[in-house]
Short mmCIF file of C-alpha atoms and ligand atoms in Angstrom, two decimals:
data_model
loop_
_atom_site.label_atom_id
_atom_site.label_comp_id
_atom_site.label_asym_id
_atom_site.label_seq_id
_atom_site.Cartn_x
_atom_site.Cartn_y
_atom_site.Cartn_z
CA MET F 1 -18.42 -4.08 11.60
CA SER F 2 -18.34 -6.64 8.82
CA ILE F 3 -15.31 -7.92 6.98
CA THR F 4 -15.01 -7.15 3.26
CA ILE F 5 -11.76 -9.02 2.61
CA ARG F 6 -10.63 -12.01 4.65
CA ILE F 7 -7.33 -13.58 3.69
CA SER F 8 -6.42 -16.70 5.65
CA SER F 9 -3.08 -18.51 5.52
CA LEU F 10 -2.70 -17.43 1.91
CA THR F 11 0.31 -18.91 0.16
CA LYS F 12 1.21 -18.30 -3.45
CA VAL F 13 4.13 -20.13 -4.98
CA TYR F 14 5.43 -19.23 -8.42
CA ARG F 15 7.90 -21.23 -10.45
CA ASN F 16 10.81 -19.27 -11.80
CA HIS F 17 13.45 -21.13 -13.84
CA GLY F 18 12.65 -24.33 -11.98
CA ARG F 19 12.87 -22.72 -8.54
CA ARG F 20 9.89 -22.09 -6.31
CA VAL F 21 9.29 -18.48 -5.25
CA PHE F 22 7.05 -17.97 -2.25
CA ALA F 23 5.37 -14.70 -3.25
CA LEU F 24 3.05 -15.09 -0.23
CA SER F 25 3.60 -17.34 2.79
CA ASN F 26 0.73 -18.03 5.18
CA LEU F 27 -0.56 -14.48 4.96
CA ASP F 28 -3.51 -13.46 7.16
CA LEU F 29 -5.28 -10.18 6.58
CA ASP F 30 -8.72 -8.80 7.45
CA VAL F 31 -10.12 -5.67 5.89
CA GLN F 32 -13.16 -4.21 7.64
CA SER F 33 -15.97 -2.84 5.53
CA GLY F 34 -15.92 0.89 4.93
CA THR F 35 -12.22 1.39 5.68
CA VAL F 36 -9.53 2.84 3.47
CA PHE F 37 -6.87 0.17 3.84
CA GLY F 38 -3.24 0.58 2.78
CA LEU F 39 -1.00 -2.34 1.86
CA LEU F 40 2.68 -1.47 2.29
CA GLY F 41 5.91 -3.32 1.72
CA PRO F 42 9.24 -3.20 -0.09
CA ASN F 43 9.67 -4.17 -3.75
CA GLY F 44 8.88 -7.84 -4.19
CA ALA F 45 7.12 -8.08 -0.81
CA GLY F 46 4.01 -9.55 -2.44
CA LYS F 47 1.66 -6.54 -2.60
CA THR F 48 0.62 -7.02 -6.23
CA THR F 49 0.15 -10.74 -5.60
CA VAL F 50 -2.25 -9.91 -2.72
CA ILE F 51 -4.11 -7.40 -4.91
CA ARG F 52 -4.34 -9.95 -7.72
CA ALA F 53 -5.56 -12.62 -5.31
CA VAL F 54 -8.30 -10.28 -4.04
CA ALA F 55 -9.24 -9.47 -7.63
CA GLY F 56 -9.51 -13.20 -8.37
CA LEU F 57 -6.61 -13.01 -10.83
CA VAL F 58 -4.35 -15.56 -9.15
CA ARG F 59 -5.22 -18.92 -7.73
CA PRO F 60 -3.81 -19.43 -4.23
CA SER F 61 -1.39 -22.35 -3.81
CA ALA F 62 -2.82 -22.79 -0.29
CA GLY F 63 -5.09 -20.90 2.07
CA SER F 64 -8.10 -18.83 1.11
CA CYS F 65 -9.26 -15.40 0.12
CA GLU F 66 -12.85 -14.29 0.71
CA VAL F 67 -14.14 -11.09 -0.82
CA LEU F 68 -17.61 -9.75 0.10
CA GLY F 69 -18.31 -13.17 1.58
CA ALA F 70 -17.43 -15.14 -1.57
CA PRO F 71 -14.37 -17.37 -1.89
CA VAL F 72 -12.26 -16.10 -4.78
CA PRO F 73 -11.42 -16.89 -7.46
CA ARG F 74 -13.91 -19.82 -7.25
CA SER F 75 -17.05 -17.70 -6.70
CA MET F 76 -15.82 -14.46 -8.20
CA GLN F 77 -18.75 -14.32 -10.61
CA HIS F 78 -21.13 -13.73 -7.66
CA VAL F 79 -19.35 -10.57 -6.50
CA VAL F 80 -17.49 -9.25 -9.54
CA ASP F 81 -20.11 -6.54 -10.17
CA ARG F 82 -19.56 -5.16 -6.66
CA ILE F 83 -15.79 -4.80 -7.03
CA GLY F 84 -13.80 -2.21 -8.98
CA VAL F 85 -10.23 -3.28 -9.72
CA ILE F 86 -7.30 -1.36 -11.21
CA VAL F 87 -4.17 -3.49 -11.24
CA GLU F 88 -2.14 -1.69 -13.87
CA THR F 89 -2.45 1.73 -15.50
CA PRO F 90 -5.81 1.41 -17.18
CA GLY F 91 -5.71 1.35 -20.98
CA PHE F 92 -8.14 3.37 -23.09
CA HIS F 93 -8.21 3.91 -26.82
CA PRO F 94 -6.26 7.14 -27.35
CA SER F 95 -8.53 8.53 -30.06
CA LEU F 96 -11.74 8.18 -28.05
CA THR F 97 -12.71 10.97 -25.67
CA GLY F 98 -12.98 10.30 -21.96
CA ARG F 99 -16.76 10.37 -22.21
CA GLN F 100 -16.84 8.01 -25.23
CA SER F 101 -14.56 5.57 -23.39
CA LEU F 102 -16.90 5.44 -20.41
CA GLU F 103 -20.03 5.27 -22.58
CA TYR F 104 -18.52 2.32 -24.43
CA LEU F 105 -17.80 0.54 -21.15
CA ALA F 106 -21.29 1.31 -19.81
CA ARG F 107 -22.85 -0.20 -22.95
CA THR F 108 -20.70 -3.32 -22.97
CA ARG F 109 -21.07 -4.06 -19.28
CA PRO F 110 -24.72 -3.94 -18.30
CA MET F 111 -24.72 -3.68 -14.51
CA ARG F 112 -26.04 -1.43 -11.79
CA CYS F 113 -24.47 1.57 -13.45
CA ARG F 114 -23.77 5.02 -12.20
CA SER F 115 -24.23 7.49 -15.01
CA VAL F 116 -21.20 8.39 -17.07
CA ASP F 117 -21.67 12.06 -16.16
CA GLU F 118 -21.74 11.25 -12.46
CA ALA F 119 -18.55 9.16 -12.71
CA LEU F 120 -16.79 11.94 -14.65
CA GLU F 121 -17.93 14.49 -12.10
CA THR F 122 -16.71 12.37 -9.16
CA VAL F 123 -13.18 12.16 -10.56
CA GLY F 124 -13.12 15.81 -11.64
CA LEU F 125 -12.97 15.17 -15.39
CA THR F 126 -16.19 16.86 -16.48
CA GLY F 127 -14.31 19.79 -18.01
CA ARG F 128 -12.09 17.50 -20.13
CA ALA F 129 -14.67 14.78 -20.84
CA ASP F 130 -14.92 15.60 -24.54
CA ASP F 131 -11.18 15.72 -25.18
CA ARG F 132 -9.42 12.68 -26.61
CA VAL F 133 -7.72 10.40 -24.11
CA LYS F 134 -4.38 10.89 -25.94
CA THR F 135 -4.42 14.52 -24.75
CA TYR F 136 -4.80 13.47 -21.09
CA SER F 137 -1.97 13.62 -18.58
CA LEU F 138 -1.04 10.45 -16.67
CA GLY F 139 -3.01 11.70 -13.66
CA MET F 140 -6.10 12.28 -15.81
CA LYS F 141 -5.82 8.78 -17.32
CA GLN F 142 -5.53 7.41 -13.80
CA ARG F 143 -8.68 9.31 -12.79
CA LEU F 144 -10.49 8.09 -15.92
CA GLY F 145 -9.54 4.57 -14.79
CA VAL F 146 -11.16 5.22 -11.42
CA ALA F 147 -14.24 6.64 -13.21
CA SER F 148 -14.47 3.46 -15.31
CA VAL F 149 -14.68 1.28 -12.22
CA LEU F 150 -17.09 3.72 -10.53
CA LEU F 151 -19.61 3.00 -13.29
CA LYS F 152 -20.31 -0.22 -11.40
CA ASP F 153 -20.94 1.77 -8.24
CA PRO F 154 -18.66 -0.73 -6.46
CA GLU F 155 -18.70 -1.44 -2.74
CA LEU F 156 -15.02 -2.33 -2.90
CA LEU F 157 -12.22 -0.64 -4.83
CA VAL F 158 -8.94 -2.52 -5.24
CA LEU F 159 -6.03 -0.46 -6.56
CA ASP F 160 -2.39 -1.44 -7.07
CA GLU F 161 -0.07 1.56 -6.68
CA PRO F 162 -2.53 4.04 -8.18
CA ALA F 163 -0.21 6.99 -7.54
CA ASN F 164 2.64 5.50 -9.61
CA GLY F 165 4.13 8.12 -11.89
CA LEU F 166 1.91 10.96 -10.68
CA ASP F 167 3.33 14.35 -9.73
CA PRO F 168 2.65 15.78 -6.25
CA HIS F 169 -0.45 17.59 -7.48
CA GLY F 170 -1.80 14.44 -9.13
CA ILE F 171 -1.05 12.43 -5.99
CA SER F 172 -2.88 14.92 -3.82
CA GLU F 173 -5.92 14.89 -6.16
CA LEU F 174 -5.97 11.11 -6.13
CA ARG F 175 -5.75 11.09 -2.33
CA THR F 176 -8.72 13.46 -2.06
CA LEU F 177 -10.68 11.29 -4.48
CA LEU F 178 -9.93 7.99 -2.70
CA ARG F 179 -10.66 9.54 0.70
CA ARG F 180 -14.00 10.80 -0.61
CA LEU F 181 -14.86 7.34 -1.97
CA GLY F 182 -13.98 5.91 1.45
CA ASP F 183 -16.10 8.52 3.20
CA GLU F 184 -19.03 7.47 1.01
CA GLY F 185 -18.86 4.11 2.79
CA ARG F 186 -16.92 2.14 0.18
CA THR F 187 -14.03 -0.07 1.16
CA VAL F 188 -10.83 1.03 -0.55
CA PHE F 189 -7.94 -1.47 -0.63
CA VAL F 190 -4.84 0.16 -2.00
CA SER F 191 -1.16 -0.76 -2.24
CA SER F 192 1.44 1.96 -2.14
CA HIS F 193 5.08 2.84 -1.61
CA LEU F 194 4.25 6.40 -0.65
CA LEU F 195 4.28 6.26 3.11
CA GLY F 196 3.40 9.93 3.61
CA GLU F 197 0.39 9.49 1.35
CA VAL F 198 -0.76 6.37 3.13
CA GLU F 199 -0.39 8.17 6.44
CA GLN F 200 -2.74 10.89 5.25
CA LEU F 201 -5.17 8.61 3.42
CA CYS F 202 -5.64 5.33 5.23
CA ASP F 203 -7.56 4.25 8.33
CA GLU F 204 -5.78 0.91 8.53
CA VAL F 205 -2.59 -0.51 7.13
CA ALA F 206 -0.80 -3.81 6.76
CA ILE F 207 2.93 -4.02 6.24
CA ILE F 208 4.12 -7.09 4.40
CA ASN F 209 7.65 -8.29 3.83
CA GLU F 210 8.81 -11.38 1.98
CA GLY F 211 5.23 -12.55 1.58
CA ARG F 212 4.37 -12.35 5.29
CA CYS F 213 2.39 -9.82 7.27
CA VAL F 214 4.67 -8.06 9.76
CA ALA F 215 2.10 -5.65 11.17
CA GLN F 216 -1.54 -4.82 10.70
CA GLY F 217 -3.90 -2.48 12.41
CA ARG F 218 -5.35 0.96 12.71
CA LEU F 219 -2.81 3.53 11.67
CA ALA F 220 -3.34 5.46 14.89
CA ASN F 221 -2.48 2.36 16.97
CA LEU F 222 0.57 1.53 14.91
CA LEU F 223 1.91 5.05 15.37
CA SER F 224 1.14 5.24 19.08
CA VAL F 225 4.02 2.93 19.96
CA GLY F 226 6.13 5.77 21.32
CA HIS F 227 8.84 8.18 20.45
CA GLN F 228 11.74 7.92 18.14
CA ALA F 229 14.99 9.83 18.25
CA ARG F 230 16.42 10.95 14.93
CA VAL F 231 20.19 11.13 15.41
CA ARG F 232 23.01 12.34 13.20
CA VAL F 233 26.60 11.92 14.22
CA HIS F 234 29.96 13.32 13.29
CA GLY F 235 31.78 10.38 11.73
CA SER F 236 30.66 6.83 11.19
CA GLY F 237 26.93 6.17 11.36
CA ARG F 238 27.57 2.44 11.24
CA ALA F 239 29.86 2.54 14.30
CA ALA F 240 27.24 4.65 16.13
CA ARG F 241 24.55 2.13 15.28
CA THR F 242 26.63 -0.79 16.56
CA LEU F 243 27.36 1.06 19.80
CA LEU F 244 23.76 2.03 20.40
CA GLU F 245 22.54 -1.48 19.70
CA SER F 246 25.05 -3.01 22.08
CA ALA F 247 23.83 -0.52 24.70
CA GLY F 248 20.29 -1.89 24.28
CA LEU F 249 19.02 0.89 22.02
CA PRO F 250 17.80 -0.76 18.80
CA CYS F 251 18.04 1.50 15.79
CA VAL F 252 17.59 1.55 12.04
CA GLU F 253 18.87 3.86 9.37
CA SER F 254 16.38 6.20 7.75
CA THR F 255 16.32 6.84 3.99
CA ASP F 256 18.13 10.16 4.55
CA GLY F 257 20.97 8.53 6.50
CA ALA F 258 19.88 9.52 10.03
CA LEU F 259 19.71 6.85 12.72
CA LEU F 260 16.25 6.23 14.15
CA VAL F 261 16.35 5.09 17.76
CA ARG F 262 13.29 4.02 19.75
CA VAL F 263 13.53 5.90 23.05
CA GLU F 264 11.34 7.87 25.44
CA VAL F 265 11.93 11.65 25.55
CA GLU F 266 13.35 11.61 29.09
CA ASP F 267 15.89 8.91 28.17
CA ALA F 268 17.28 10.58 25.04
CA TRP F 269 20.37 11.84 26.94
CA TRP F 270 21.50 8.20 27.11
CA ILE F 271 22.16 8.24 23.35
CA THR F 272 24.57 11.19 23.62
CA LYS F 273 26.31 9.61 26.62
CA VAL F 274 26.84 6.20 24.99
CA LEU F 275 28.22 7.75 21.82
CA ALA F 276 30.37 10.45 23.47
CA GLU F 277 32.01 7.84 25.72
CA HIS F 278 33.29 6.19 22.54
CA GLY F 279 34.39 9.40 20.86
CA ILE F 280 31.38 9.76 18.54
CA PHE F 281 29.64 13.12 18.82
CA VAL F 282 26.03 13.87 18.04
CA THR F 283 25.47 16.72 15.56
CA GLU F 284 21.68 16.49 15.53
CA LEU F 285 19.18 14.93 17.93
CA ASP F 286 15.48 15.31 17.60
CA VAL F 287 12.91 13.27 19.51
CA ALA F 288 9.44 13.10 18.00
CA ARG F 289 6.39 10.88 17.67
CA THR F 290 6.98 7.99 15.30
CA THR F 291 6.02 8.60 11.70
CA LEU F 292 4.75 5.84 9.46
CA GLU F 293 8.09 5.83 7.62
CA GLU F 294 9.99 5.23 10.86
CA CYS F 295 7.55 2.58 11.98
CA TYR F 296 7.70 0.90 8.57
CA LEU F 297 11.50 0.90 8.47
CA GLU F 298 11.75 -0.55 11.91
CA LEU F 299 9.18 -3.29 11.30
CA VAL F 300 10.59 -4.26 7.91
CA THR F 301 14.19 -4.27 9.18
CA ARG F 302 13.22 -6.32 12.21
CA SER F 303 11.32 -8.82 10.07
CA ASP F 304 14.34 -9.06 7.73
CA ASP F 305 16.50 -9.84 10.75
CA GLN F 306 14.07 -12.42 12.08
CA ALA F 307 13.38 -14.13 8.77
CA SER F 308 14.14 -17.70 9.64
CA ILE F 309 12.51 -19.43 6.70
CA GLY F 310 13.82 -18.56 3.25
CA ARG F 311 11.24 -17.93 0.56
CA TRP F 312 13.41 -19.52 -2.11
CA GLY F 313 13.32 -23.28 -2.34
CA ARG F 314 13.49 -26.17 -4.70
N1 LIG S 401 4.19 -14.40 -12.50
C1 LIG S 401 5.23 -14.55 -11.68
N2 LIG S 401 6.12 -15.53 -11.87
C2 LIG S 401 7.18 -15.72 -11.05
N3 LIG S 401 7.41 -14.95 -9.97
C3 LIG S 401 6.55 -13.95 -9.72
C4 LIG S 401 5.43 -13.68 -10.55
N4 LIG S 401 4.74 -12.63 -10.05
C5 LIG S 401 5.42 -12.24 -8.96
N5 LIG S 401 6.49 -13.02 -8.76
C6 LIG S 401 7.45 -12.92 -7.63
O1 LIG S 401 6.70 -12.87 -6.44
C7 LIG S 401 7.27 -11.95 -5.53
C8 LIG S 401 6.26 -10.90 -5.12
O2 LIG S 401 5.96 -10.10 -6.26
P1 LIG S 401 4.93 -8.91 -6.23
O3 LIG S 401 4.81 -8.40 -7.62
O4 LIG S 401 3.67 -9.37 -5.58
O5 LIG S 401 5.65 -7.86 -5.28
P2 LIG S 401 5.28 -6.33 -4.97
O6 LIG S 401 5.25 -6.17 -3.50
O7 LIG S 401 4.06 -5.94 -5.73
O8 LIG S 401 6.56 -5.58 -5.55
P3 LIG S 401 6.68 -4.10 -6.17
O9 LIG S 401 6.72 -3.15 -5.00
O10 LIG S 401 7.99 -4.15 -6.89
O11 LIG S 401 5.52 -3.88 -7.08
C9 LIG S 401 8.52 -11.40 -6.21
O12 LIG S 401 9.63 -12.16 -5.81
C10 LIG S 401 8.23 -11.63 -7.69
O13 LIG S 401 9.43 -11.77 -8.42
MG1 LIG S 402 3.68 -4.50 -7.16
#
């Protein structure tokens, strides 16, 4: 399988009020051709900077980024027609119809074009194609954005948080669309905060934190690391966490306040014993296969703990 995106030791330093901000620090990432690849990470992790680097919109401070075999941004002109990029919510003139917007783009960008009708059909906008863009919902504008890049018939789609602001129905439609584009053999490189979505959509993921890659691989491999106990206690969750950790059971707190403890099913009794011996009683204990959210929280928390080199400097 060939590599569509190869990022090697990529570092991007911004200046902010005289201080240097390491948006990316020695980041390595390979995206195989034909995969739907999800880029995950907390706010400020560097996802948009990676997306912009792949789109040739930022110049690396060090390291390199190769897209479809071309070093970018230096040789972007050789591959730009094969890449469809949506970095922010795409803007269209509100008084043009969806069809007119795409026809305008098709006329102004002579390239190996898909027909406007085909692009509208692919994103499910045929029925609203002759309505003005100002009457479109956010989800429809987002899909029109995807249609606009499909006019190029791109091998690679690069999307920064495309589901931002969409309702559950819009998110599910977008997921179906991106999955279909992936199944057609295109490479889809997408950043997202929606872990459940990524779990359903992507073949591979990378988790970045503080500008570094903390995990990368096939989703199935990342999730096959074992079981996780979801524990709720009567009383202090913090005290329970300290106790479990000192008993050699590393845990993190989930977004809903439960403690997530990596443990095999047959050893789960150990959690109740450790806590009960210190007067903390378990009100809920459920052992299940790790979800992407649990895996993500654990990896990001661990990388926060291990961060030895600050990203802020002079
Ligand atoms: N143009 C810029 N000038 C200065 N600092 C910047 C600039 N762009 C990004 N940064 C900084 O680089 C870091 C990474 O930003 P980036 O936008 O890539 O994160 P992100 O993962 O996309 O975050 P979010 O989830 O909030 O979108 C942040 O600390 C941000 O403040
Ligand atoms: Mg971002």
